Tab-separated table of C-alpha atoms in Angstrom:
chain	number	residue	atom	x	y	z
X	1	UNK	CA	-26.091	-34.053	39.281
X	2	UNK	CA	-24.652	-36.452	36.572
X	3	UNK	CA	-25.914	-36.133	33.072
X	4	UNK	CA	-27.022	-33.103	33.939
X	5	UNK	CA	-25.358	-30.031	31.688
X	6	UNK	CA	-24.460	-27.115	33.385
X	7	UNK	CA	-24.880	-23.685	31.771
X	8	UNK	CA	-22.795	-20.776	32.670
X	9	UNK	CA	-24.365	-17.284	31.773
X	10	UNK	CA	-22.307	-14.014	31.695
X	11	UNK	CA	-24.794	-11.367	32.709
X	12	UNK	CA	-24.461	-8.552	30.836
X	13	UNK	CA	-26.835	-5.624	30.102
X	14	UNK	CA	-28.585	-5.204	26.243
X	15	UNK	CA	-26.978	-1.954	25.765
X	16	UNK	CA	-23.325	-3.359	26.445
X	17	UNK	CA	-24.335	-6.551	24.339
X	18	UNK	CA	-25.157	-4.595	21.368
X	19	UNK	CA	-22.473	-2.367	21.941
X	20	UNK	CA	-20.030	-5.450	21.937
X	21	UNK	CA	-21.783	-6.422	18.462
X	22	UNK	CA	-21.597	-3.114	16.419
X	23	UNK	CA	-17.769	-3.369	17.458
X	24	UNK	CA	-17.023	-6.660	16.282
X	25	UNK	CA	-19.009	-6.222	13.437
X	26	UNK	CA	-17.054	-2.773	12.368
X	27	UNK	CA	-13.500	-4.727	13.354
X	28	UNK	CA	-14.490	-7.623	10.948
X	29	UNK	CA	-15.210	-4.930	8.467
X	30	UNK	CA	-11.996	-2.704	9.118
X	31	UNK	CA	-9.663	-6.099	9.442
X	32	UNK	CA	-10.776	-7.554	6.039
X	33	UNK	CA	-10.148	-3.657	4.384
X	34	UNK	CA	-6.974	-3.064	5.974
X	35	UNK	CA	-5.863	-6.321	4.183
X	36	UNK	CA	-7.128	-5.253	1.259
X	37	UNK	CA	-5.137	-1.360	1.184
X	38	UNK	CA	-2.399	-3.560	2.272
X	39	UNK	CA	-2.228	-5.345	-0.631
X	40	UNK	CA	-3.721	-2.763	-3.122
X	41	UNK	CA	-1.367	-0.053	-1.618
X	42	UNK	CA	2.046	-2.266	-2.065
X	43	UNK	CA	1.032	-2.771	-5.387
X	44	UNK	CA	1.031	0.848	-6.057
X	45	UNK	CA	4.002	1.602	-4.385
X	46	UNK	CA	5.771	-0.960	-5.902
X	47	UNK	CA	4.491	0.308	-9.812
X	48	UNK	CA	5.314	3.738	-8.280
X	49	UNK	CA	9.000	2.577	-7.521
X	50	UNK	CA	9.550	0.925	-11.219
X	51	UNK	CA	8.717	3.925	-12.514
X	52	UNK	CA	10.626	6.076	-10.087
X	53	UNK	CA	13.576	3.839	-10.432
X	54	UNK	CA	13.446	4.223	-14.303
X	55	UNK	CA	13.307	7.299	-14.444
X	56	UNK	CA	16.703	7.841	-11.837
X	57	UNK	CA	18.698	5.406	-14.337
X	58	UNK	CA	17.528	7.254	-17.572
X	59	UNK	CA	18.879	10.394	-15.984
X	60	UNK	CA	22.124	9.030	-14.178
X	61	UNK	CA	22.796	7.198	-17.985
X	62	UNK	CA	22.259	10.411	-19.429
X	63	UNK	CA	24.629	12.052	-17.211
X	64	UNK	CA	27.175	9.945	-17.734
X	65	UNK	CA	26.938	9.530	-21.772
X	66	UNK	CA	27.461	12.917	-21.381
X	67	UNK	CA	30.300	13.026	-19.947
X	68	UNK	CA	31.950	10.080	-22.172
X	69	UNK	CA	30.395	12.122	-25.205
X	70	UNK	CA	32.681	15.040	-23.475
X	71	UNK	CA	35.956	13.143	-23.016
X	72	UNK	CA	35.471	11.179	-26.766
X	73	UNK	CA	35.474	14.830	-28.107
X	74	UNK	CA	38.249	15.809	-26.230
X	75	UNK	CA	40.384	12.461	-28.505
X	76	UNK	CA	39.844	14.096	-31.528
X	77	UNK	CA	42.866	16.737	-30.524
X	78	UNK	CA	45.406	14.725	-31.761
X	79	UNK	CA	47.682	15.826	-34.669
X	80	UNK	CA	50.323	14.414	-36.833
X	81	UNK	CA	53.179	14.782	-39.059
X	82	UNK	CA	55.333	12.510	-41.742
X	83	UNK	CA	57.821	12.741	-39.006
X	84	UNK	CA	58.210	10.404	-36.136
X	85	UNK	CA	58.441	12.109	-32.527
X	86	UNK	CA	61.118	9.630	-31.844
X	87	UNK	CA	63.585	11.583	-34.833
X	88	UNK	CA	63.101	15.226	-33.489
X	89	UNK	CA	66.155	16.326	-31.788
X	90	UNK	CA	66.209	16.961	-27.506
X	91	UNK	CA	65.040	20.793	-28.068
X	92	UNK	CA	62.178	20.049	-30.435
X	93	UNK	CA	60.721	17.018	-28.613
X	94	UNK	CA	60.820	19.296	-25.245
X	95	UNK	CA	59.094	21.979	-27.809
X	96	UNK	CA	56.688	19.748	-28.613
X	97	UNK	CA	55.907	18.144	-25.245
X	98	UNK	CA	55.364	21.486	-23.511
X	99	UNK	CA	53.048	22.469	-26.143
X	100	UNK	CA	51.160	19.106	-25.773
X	101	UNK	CA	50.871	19.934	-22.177
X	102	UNK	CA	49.512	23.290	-22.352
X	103	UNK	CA	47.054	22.451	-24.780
X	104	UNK	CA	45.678	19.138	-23.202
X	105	UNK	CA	46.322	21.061	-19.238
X	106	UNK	CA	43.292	23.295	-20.866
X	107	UNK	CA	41.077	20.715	-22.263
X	108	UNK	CA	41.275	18.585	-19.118
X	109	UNK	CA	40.992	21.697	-16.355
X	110	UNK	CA	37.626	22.790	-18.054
X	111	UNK	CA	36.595	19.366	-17.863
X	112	UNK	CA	37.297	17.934	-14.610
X	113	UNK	CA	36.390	14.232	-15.389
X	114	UNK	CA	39.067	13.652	-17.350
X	115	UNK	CA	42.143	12.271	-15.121
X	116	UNK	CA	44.766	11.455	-17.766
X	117	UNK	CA	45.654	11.768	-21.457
X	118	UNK	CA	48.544	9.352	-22.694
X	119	UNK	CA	49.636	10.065	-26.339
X	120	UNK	CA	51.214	6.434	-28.449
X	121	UNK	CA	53.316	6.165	-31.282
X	122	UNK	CA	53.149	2.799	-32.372
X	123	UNK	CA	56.300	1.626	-30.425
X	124	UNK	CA	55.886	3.795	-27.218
X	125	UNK	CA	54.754	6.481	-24.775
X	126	UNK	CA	55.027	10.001	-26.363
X	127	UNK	CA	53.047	12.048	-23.675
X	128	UNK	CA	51.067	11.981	-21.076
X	129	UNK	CA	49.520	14.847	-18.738
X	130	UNK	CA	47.869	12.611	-15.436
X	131	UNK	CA	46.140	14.615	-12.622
X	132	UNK	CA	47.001	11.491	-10.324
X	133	UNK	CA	50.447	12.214	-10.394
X	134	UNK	CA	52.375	9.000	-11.015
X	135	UNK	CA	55.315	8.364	-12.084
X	136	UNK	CA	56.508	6.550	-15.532
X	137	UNK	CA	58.193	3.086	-14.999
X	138	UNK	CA	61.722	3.528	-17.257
X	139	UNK	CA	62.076	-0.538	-17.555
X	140	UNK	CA	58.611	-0.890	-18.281
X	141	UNK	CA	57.806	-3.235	-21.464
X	142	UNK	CA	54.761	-1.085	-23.530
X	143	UNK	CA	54.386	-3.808	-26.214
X	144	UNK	CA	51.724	-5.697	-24.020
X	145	UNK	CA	49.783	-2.788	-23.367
X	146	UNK	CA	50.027	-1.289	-26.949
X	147	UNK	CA	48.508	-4.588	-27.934
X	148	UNK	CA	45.891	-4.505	-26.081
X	149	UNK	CA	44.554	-1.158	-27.226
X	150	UNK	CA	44.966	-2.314	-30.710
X	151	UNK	CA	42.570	-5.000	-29.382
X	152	UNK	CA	40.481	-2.906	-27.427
X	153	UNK	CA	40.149	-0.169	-30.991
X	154	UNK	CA	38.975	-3.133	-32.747
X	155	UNK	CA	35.455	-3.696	-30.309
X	156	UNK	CA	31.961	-2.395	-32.283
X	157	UNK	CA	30.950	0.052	-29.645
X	158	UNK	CA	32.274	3.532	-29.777
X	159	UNK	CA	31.853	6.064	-27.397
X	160	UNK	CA	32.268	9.692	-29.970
X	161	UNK	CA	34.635	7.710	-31.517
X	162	UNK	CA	36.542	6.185	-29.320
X	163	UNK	CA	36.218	2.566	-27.333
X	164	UNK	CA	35.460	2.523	-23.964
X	165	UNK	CA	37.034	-0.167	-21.602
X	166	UNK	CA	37.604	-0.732	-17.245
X	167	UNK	CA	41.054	-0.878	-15.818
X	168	UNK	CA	43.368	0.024	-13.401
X	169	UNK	CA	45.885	3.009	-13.386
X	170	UNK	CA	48.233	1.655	-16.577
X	171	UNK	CA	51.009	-0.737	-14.533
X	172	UNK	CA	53.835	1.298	-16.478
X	173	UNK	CA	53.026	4.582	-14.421
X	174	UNK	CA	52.990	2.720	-10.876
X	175	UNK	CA	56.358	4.320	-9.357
X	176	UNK	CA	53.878	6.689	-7.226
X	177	UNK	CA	50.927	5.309	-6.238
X	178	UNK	CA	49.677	7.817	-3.083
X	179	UNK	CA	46.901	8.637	-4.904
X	180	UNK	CA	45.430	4.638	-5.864
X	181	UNK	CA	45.432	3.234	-2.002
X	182	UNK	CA	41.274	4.180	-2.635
X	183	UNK	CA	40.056	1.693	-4.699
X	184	UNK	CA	37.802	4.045	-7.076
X	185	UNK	CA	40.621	6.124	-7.872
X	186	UNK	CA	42.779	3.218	-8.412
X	187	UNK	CA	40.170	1.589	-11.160
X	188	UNK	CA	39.046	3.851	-14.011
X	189	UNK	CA	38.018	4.300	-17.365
X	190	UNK	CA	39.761	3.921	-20.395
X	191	UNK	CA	38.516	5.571	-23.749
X	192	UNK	CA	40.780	4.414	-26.659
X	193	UNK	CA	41.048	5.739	-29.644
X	194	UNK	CA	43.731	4.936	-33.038
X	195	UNK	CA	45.374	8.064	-34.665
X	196	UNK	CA	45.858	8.353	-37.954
X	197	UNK	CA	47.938	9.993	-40.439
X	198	UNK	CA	46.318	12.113	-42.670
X	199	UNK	CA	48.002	10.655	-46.226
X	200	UNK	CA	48.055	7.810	-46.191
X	201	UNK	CA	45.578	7.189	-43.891
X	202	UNK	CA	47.062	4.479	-41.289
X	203	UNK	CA	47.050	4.155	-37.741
X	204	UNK	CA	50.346	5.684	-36.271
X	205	UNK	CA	49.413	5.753	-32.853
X	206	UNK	CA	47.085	5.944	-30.101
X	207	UNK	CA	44.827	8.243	-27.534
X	208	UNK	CA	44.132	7.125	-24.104
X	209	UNK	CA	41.690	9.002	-22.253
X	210	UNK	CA	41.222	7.956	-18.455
X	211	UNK	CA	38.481	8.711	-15.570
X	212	UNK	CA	38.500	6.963	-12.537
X	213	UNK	CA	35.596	5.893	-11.048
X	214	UNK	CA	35.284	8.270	-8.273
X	215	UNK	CA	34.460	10.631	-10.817
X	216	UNK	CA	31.312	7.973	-11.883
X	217	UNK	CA	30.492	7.100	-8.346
X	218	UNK	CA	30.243	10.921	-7.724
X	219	UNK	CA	27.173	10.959	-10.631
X	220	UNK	CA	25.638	7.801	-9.323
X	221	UNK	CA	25.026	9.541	-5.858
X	222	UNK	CA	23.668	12.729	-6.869
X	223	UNK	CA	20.302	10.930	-8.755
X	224	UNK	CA	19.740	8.041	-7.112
X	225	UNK	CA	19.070	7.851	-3.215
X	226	UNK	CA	20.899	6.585	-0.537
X	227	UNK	CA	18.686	3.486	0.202
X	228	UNK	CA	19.295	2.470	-3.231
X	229	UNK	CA	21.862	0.110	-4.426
X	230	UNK	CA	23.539	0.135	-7.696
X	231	UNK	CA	26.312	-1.925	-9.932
X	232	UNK	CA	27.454	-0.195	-12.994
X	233	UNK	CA	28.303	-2.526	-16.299
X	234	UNK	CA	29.865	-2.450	-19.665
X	235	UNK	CA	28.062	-4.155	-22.290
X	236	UNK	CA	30.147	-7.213	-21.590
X	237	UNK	CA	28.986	-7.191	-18.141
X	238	UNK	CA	32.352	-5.570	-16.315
X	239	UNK	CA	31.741	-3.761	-13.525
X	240	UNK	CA	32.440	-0.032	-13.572
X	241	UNK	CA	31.213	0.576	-10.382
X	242	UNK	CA	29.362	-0.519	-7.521
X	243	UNK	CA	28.791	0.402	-3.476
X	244	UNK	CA	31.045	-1.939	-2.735
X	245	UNK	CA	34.701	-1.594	-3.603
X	246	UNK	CA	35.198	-5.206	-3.513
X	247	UNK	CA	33.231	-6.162	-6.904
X	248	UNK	CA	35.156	-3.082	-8.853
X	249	UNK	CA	36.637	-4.430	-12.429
X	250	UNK	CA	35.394	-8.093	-12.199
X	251	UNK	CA	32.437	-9.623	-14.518
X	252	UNK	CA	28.861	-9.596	-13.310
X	253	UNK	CA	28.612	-13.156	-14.743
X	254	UNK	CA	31.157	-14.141	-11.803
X	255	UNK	CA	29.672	-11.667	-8.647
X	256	UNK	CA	25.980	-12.059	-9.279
X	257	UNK	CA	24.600	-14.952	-11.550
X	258	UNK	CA	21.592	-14.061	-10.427
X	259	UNK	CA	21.184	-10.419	-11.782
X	260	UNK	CA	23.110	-11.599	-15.470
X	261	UNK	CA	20.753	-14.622	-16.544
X	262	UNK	CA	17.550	-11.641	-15.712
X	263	UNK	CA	18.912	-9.251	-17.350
X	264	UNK	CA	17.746	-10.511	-20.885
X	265	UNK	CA	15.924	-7.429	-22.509
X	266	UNK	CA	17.468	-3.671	-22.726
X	267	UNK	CA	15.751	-2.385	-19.470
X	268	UNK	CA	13.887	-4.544	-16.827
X	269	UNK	CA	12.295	-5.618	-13.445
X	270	UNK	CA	12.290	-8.363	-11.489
X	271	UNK	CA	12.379	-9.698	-7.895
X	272	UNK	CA	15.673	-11.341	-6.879
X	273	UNK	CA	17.647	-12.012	-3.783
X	274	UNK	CA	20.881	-10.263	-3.917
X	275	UNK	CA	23.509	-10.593	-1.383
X	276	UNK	CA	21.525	-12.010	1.491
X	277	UNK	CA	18.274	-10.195	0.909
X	278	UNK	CA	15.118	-9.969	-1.348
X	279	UNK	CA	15.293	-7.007	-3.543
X	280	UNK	CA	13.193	-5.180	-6.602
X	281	UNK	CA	16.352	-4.997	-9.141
X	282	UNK	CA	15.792	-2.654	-11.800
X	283	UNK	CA	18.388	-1.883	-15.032
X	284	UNK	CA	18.356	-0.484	-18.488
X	285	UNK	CA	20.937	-0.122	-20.656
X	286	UNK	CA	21.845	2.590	-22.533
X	287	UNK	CA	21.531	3.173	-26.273
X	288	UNK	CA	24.736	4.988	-26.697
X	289	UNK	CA	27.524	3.871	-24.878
X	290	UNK	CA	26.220	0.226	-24.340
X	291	UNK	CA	26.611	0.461	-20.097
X	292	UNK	CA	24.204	-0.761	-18.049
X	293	UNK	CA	23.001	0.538	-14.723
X	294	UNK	CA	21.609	-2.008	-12.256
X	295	UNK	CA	19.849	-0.866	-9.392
X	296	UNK	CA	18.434	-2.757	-6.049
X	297	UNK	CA	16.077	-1.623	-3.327
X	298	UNK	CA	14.896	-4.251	-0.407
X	299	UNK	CA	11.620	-5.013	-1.126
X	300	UNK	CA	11.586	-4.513	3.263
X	301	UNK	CA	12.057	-0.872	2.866
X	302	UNK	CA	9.309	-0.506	-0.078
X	303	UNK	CA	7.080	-2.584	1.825
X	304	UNK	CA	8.145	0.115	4.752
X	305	UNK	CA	7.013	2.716	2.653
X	306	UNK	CA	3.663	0.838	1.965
X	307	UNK	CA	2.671	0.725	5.659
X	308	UNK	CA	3.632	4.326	6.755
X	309	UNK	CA	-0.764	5.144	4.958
X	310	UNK	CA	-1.299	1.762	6.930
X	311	UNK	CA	-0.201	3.107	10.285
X	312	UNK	CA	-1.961	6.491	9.919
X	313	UNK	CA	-5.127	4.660	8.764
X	314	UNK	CA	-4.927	1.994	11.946
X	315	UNK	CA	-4.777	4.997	14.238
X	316	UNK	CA	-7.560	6.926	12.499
X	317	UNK	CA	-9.958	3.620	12.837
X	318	UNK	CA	-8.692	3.136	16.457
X	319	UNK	CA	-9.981	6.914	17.595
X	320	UNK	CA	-12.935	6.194	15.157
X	321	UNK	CA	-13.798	3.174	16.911
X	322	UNK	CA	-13.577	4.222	20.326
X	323	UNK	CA	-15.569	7.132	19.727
X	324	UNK	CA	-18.373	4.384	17.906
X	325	UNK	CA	-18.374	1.971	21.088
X	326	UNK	CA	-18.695	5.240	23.230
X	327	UNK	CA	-21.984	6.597	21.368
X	328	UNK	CA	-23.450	3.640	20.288
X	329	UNK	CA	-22.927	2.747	24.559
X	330	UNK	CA	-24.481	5.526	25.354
X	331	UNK	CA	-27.454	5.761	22.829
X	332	UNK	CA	-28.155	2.269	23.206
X	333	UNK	CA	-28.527	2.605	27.315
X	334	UNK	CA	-30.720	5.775	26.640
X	335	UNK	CA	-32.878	3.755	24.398
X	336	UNK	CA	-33.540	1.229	26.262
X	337	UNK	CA	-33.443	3.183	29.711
X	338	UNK	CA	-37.371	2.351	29.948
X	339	UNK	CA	-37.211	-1.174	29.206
X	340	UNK	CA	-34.384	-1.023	32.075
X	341	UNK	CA	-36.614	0.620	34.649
X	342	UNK	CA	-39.649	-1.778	33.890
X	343	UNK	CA	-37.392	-5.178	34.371
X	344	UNK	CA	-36.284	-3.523	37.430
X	345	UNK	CA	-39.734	-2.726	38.678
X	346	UNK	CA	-40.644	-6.331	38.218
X	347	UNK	CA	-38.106	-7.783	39.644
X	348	UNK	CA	-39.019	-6.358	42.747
X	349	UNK	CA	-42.888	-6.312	42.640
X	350	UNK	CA	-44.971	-6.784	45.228
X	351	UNK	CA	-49.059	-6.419	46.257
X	352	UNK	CA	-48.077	-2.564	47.001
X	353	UNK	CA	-47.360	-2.007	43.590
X	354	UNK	CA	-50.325	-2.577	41.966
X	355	UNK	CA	-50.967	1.150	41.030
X	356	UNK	CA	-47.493	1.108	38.966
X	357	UNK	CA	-47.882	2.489	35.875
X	358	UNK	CA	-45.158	3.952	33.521
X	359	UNK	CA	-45.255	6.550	31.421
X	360	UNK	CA	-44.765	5.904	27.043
X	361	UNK	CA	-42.192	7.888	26.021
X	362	UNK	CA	-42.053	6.045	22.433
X	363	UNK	CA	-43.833	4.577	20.239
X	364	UNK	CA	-40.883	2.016	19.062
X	365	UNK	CA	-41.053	-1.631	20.587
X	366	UNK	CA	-39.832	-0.319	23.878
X	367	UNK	CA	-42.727	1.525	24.223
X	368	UNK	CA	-45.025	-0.576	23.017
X	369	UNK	CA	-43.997	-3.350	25.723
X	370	UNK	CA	-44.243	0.016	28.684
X	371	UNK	CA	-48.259	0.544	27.503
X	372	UNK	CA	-49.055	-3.192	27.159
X	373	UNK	CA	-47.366	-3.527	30.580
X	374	UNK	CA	-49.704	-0.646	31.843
X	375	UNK	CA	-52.664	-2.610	30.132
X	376	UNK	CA	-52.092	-5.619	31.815
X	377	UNK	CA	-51.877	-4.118	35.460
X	378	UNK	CA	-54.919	-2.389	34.541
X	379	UNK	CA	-56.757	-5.996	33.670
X	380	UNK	CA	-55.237	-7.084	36.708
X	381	UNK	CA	-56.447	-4.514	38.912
X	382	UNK	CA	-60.087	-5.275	37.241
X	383	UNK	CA	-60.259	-8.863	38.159
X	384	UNK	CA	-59.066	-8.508	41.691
């Protein structure tokens, strides 16, 4: 009939109702913690990764000071004399080359960092000992190089001594160059430093002390893990090295914007994107040698991390919520098991059954509706 509403009833037992109930109730419950340990648990992960990550760049910065603090040392093994090397005769320069190469062959086996020593006078290249092999360019003009060392000795910074700059394999020792196809043996790391004569005391030359960047990279690896991305800077913001080969020797100011207007303090973290995805970006710089270690990690593999508790705590709930449904099923139907056999009694009464009685097995409100049941039949009985 029109205007008439029409009520549809899913019939369902008491005992699978209030099953149904305790489950949703303890699912609203688990749902609203579960987004709680989300959130508190990425917050500690991601406090436990800043101070992970710091730690990793204090130790790789240590490790390489270190090793700059090693090479600087190995600068101060330069001697002089009133003479110039250029006015010995044949025999004594080859005298005095062969000694230079013992002695330095010694310094640089024990400390296998160290790639090349190049010795100056103030006009040109005296000696040189280079593990990479190459070969010295005869037609090669040294004045623009020798200036710029006399720039680069002038910086603030020194490394024991000596100033620390990036390059590339010095352009007048490029007749062999087998050994600079890779890219981080190619680009290294210059530490300059003036010599002086004794009396008076004036520069008459200069110390070149290379590394290339392999020998970095190698250091870089062994502290901080493979999901981790890092970029490697001089004070002025040059990159020493990096994962990618690409970004080697060119200006952070130029490659990542981004990262250099952060990076305002002496160590930091922040949230940036970097190269097509969000990262936690993390750098300190260090005290001694002025470099500055940058490191990245996608905030996707920290918030990886942060789920792996999630998923074991999901799976925990799931067996501790079937096992709830299943006893609170069960309980429930044994509960009410009398209430079940009196509304079935009733529904099929009859004149025949007027001697039913059931037996109280409780005194909760189940059994309280069985004996007033029982009283009523007996009332019943009495008036017929």
């Amino acid at each position: 009939m029109k205007g008439v509403p029409i009520t549809f009833r899913i019939r369902k037992s008491l005992s699978t109702k209030i099953t149904w109930m305790n489950a949703g109730i303890i699912l609203l419950i688990f749902i609203s913690l579960i987004f709680a340990t989300v959130s508190i648990n990425y917050q500690l992960t991601l406090e436990n990764e800043k101070q992970k990550m710091n730690v990793y760049i204090s130790n790789t910065l240590s490790s390489i000071d270190n090793k700059l603090k090693d090479m600087g040392r190995v600068s101060l093994m330069t001697y002089s004399d009133e003479k110039n090397y250029n006015s010995y005769e044949y025999a004594r320069q080859l005298e005095s080359v062969e000694y230079l190469r013992k002695l330095y062959t010694s310094l640089i086996t024990i400390r296998e960092d160290i790639n090349s020593v190049y010795l100056f006078d103030l006009d040109s290249l005296v000696f040189w000992q280079d593990n990479l092999d190459p070969s010295l360019r005869r037609d090669s003009d040294m004045t623009v190089f020798l200036k710029r060392m006399e720039e680069w000795e002038g910086k603030e910074r020194s490394v024991s001594g000596c100033r620390l700059v990036v390059g590339v394999q010095p352009e007048f020792m490029r007749y062999s160059t087998r050994n600079m196809e890779d890219e981080y043996t190619r680009h290294c790391i210059y530490l300059v430093r003036a010599i002086r004569s004794f009396s008076p005391n004036e520069p008459i030359g200069h110390i070149l002390l290379i590394t290339t960047m392999e020998n970095i990279r190698e250091v870089l690896n062994e502290y901080l893990d493979e999901e981790v991305e890092y970029t490697l800077l001089t004070e002025e913001g040059d990159i020493v090295c990096d994962e990618d080969a690409e970004y080697l020797g060119k200006n952070i100011k130029d490659v990542s914007p981004e990262i250099y207007l952060r990076m305002n303090e002496d160590a930091g973290v922040f949230r940036e994107r970097i190269r097509g995805k969000a990262c936690l970006v993390t750098y300190q710089k260090s005290r001694y040698s002025g470099m500055i270690l940058v490191t990245r990690r996608s905030v996707a593999l920290i918030w990886k991390d942060a789920m792996r508790f999630i998923g074991i705590t999901v799976a925990i709930f799931l067996v501790l919520l079937g096992l709830t449904v299943s006893l609170t099923f069960h309980g429930t139907r044994k509960m009410l098991r009398p209430l079940t056999m009196l509304t079935d009694s009733m529904a099929h009464f009859n004149q025949d059954d007027m001697g039913m009685r059931f037996a109280v097995a409780s005194e909760d409100e189940t059994g309280r509706l069985v004996a007033s049941f029982n009283k009523m039949m007996d009332m019943i009985n009495q008036l017929i």
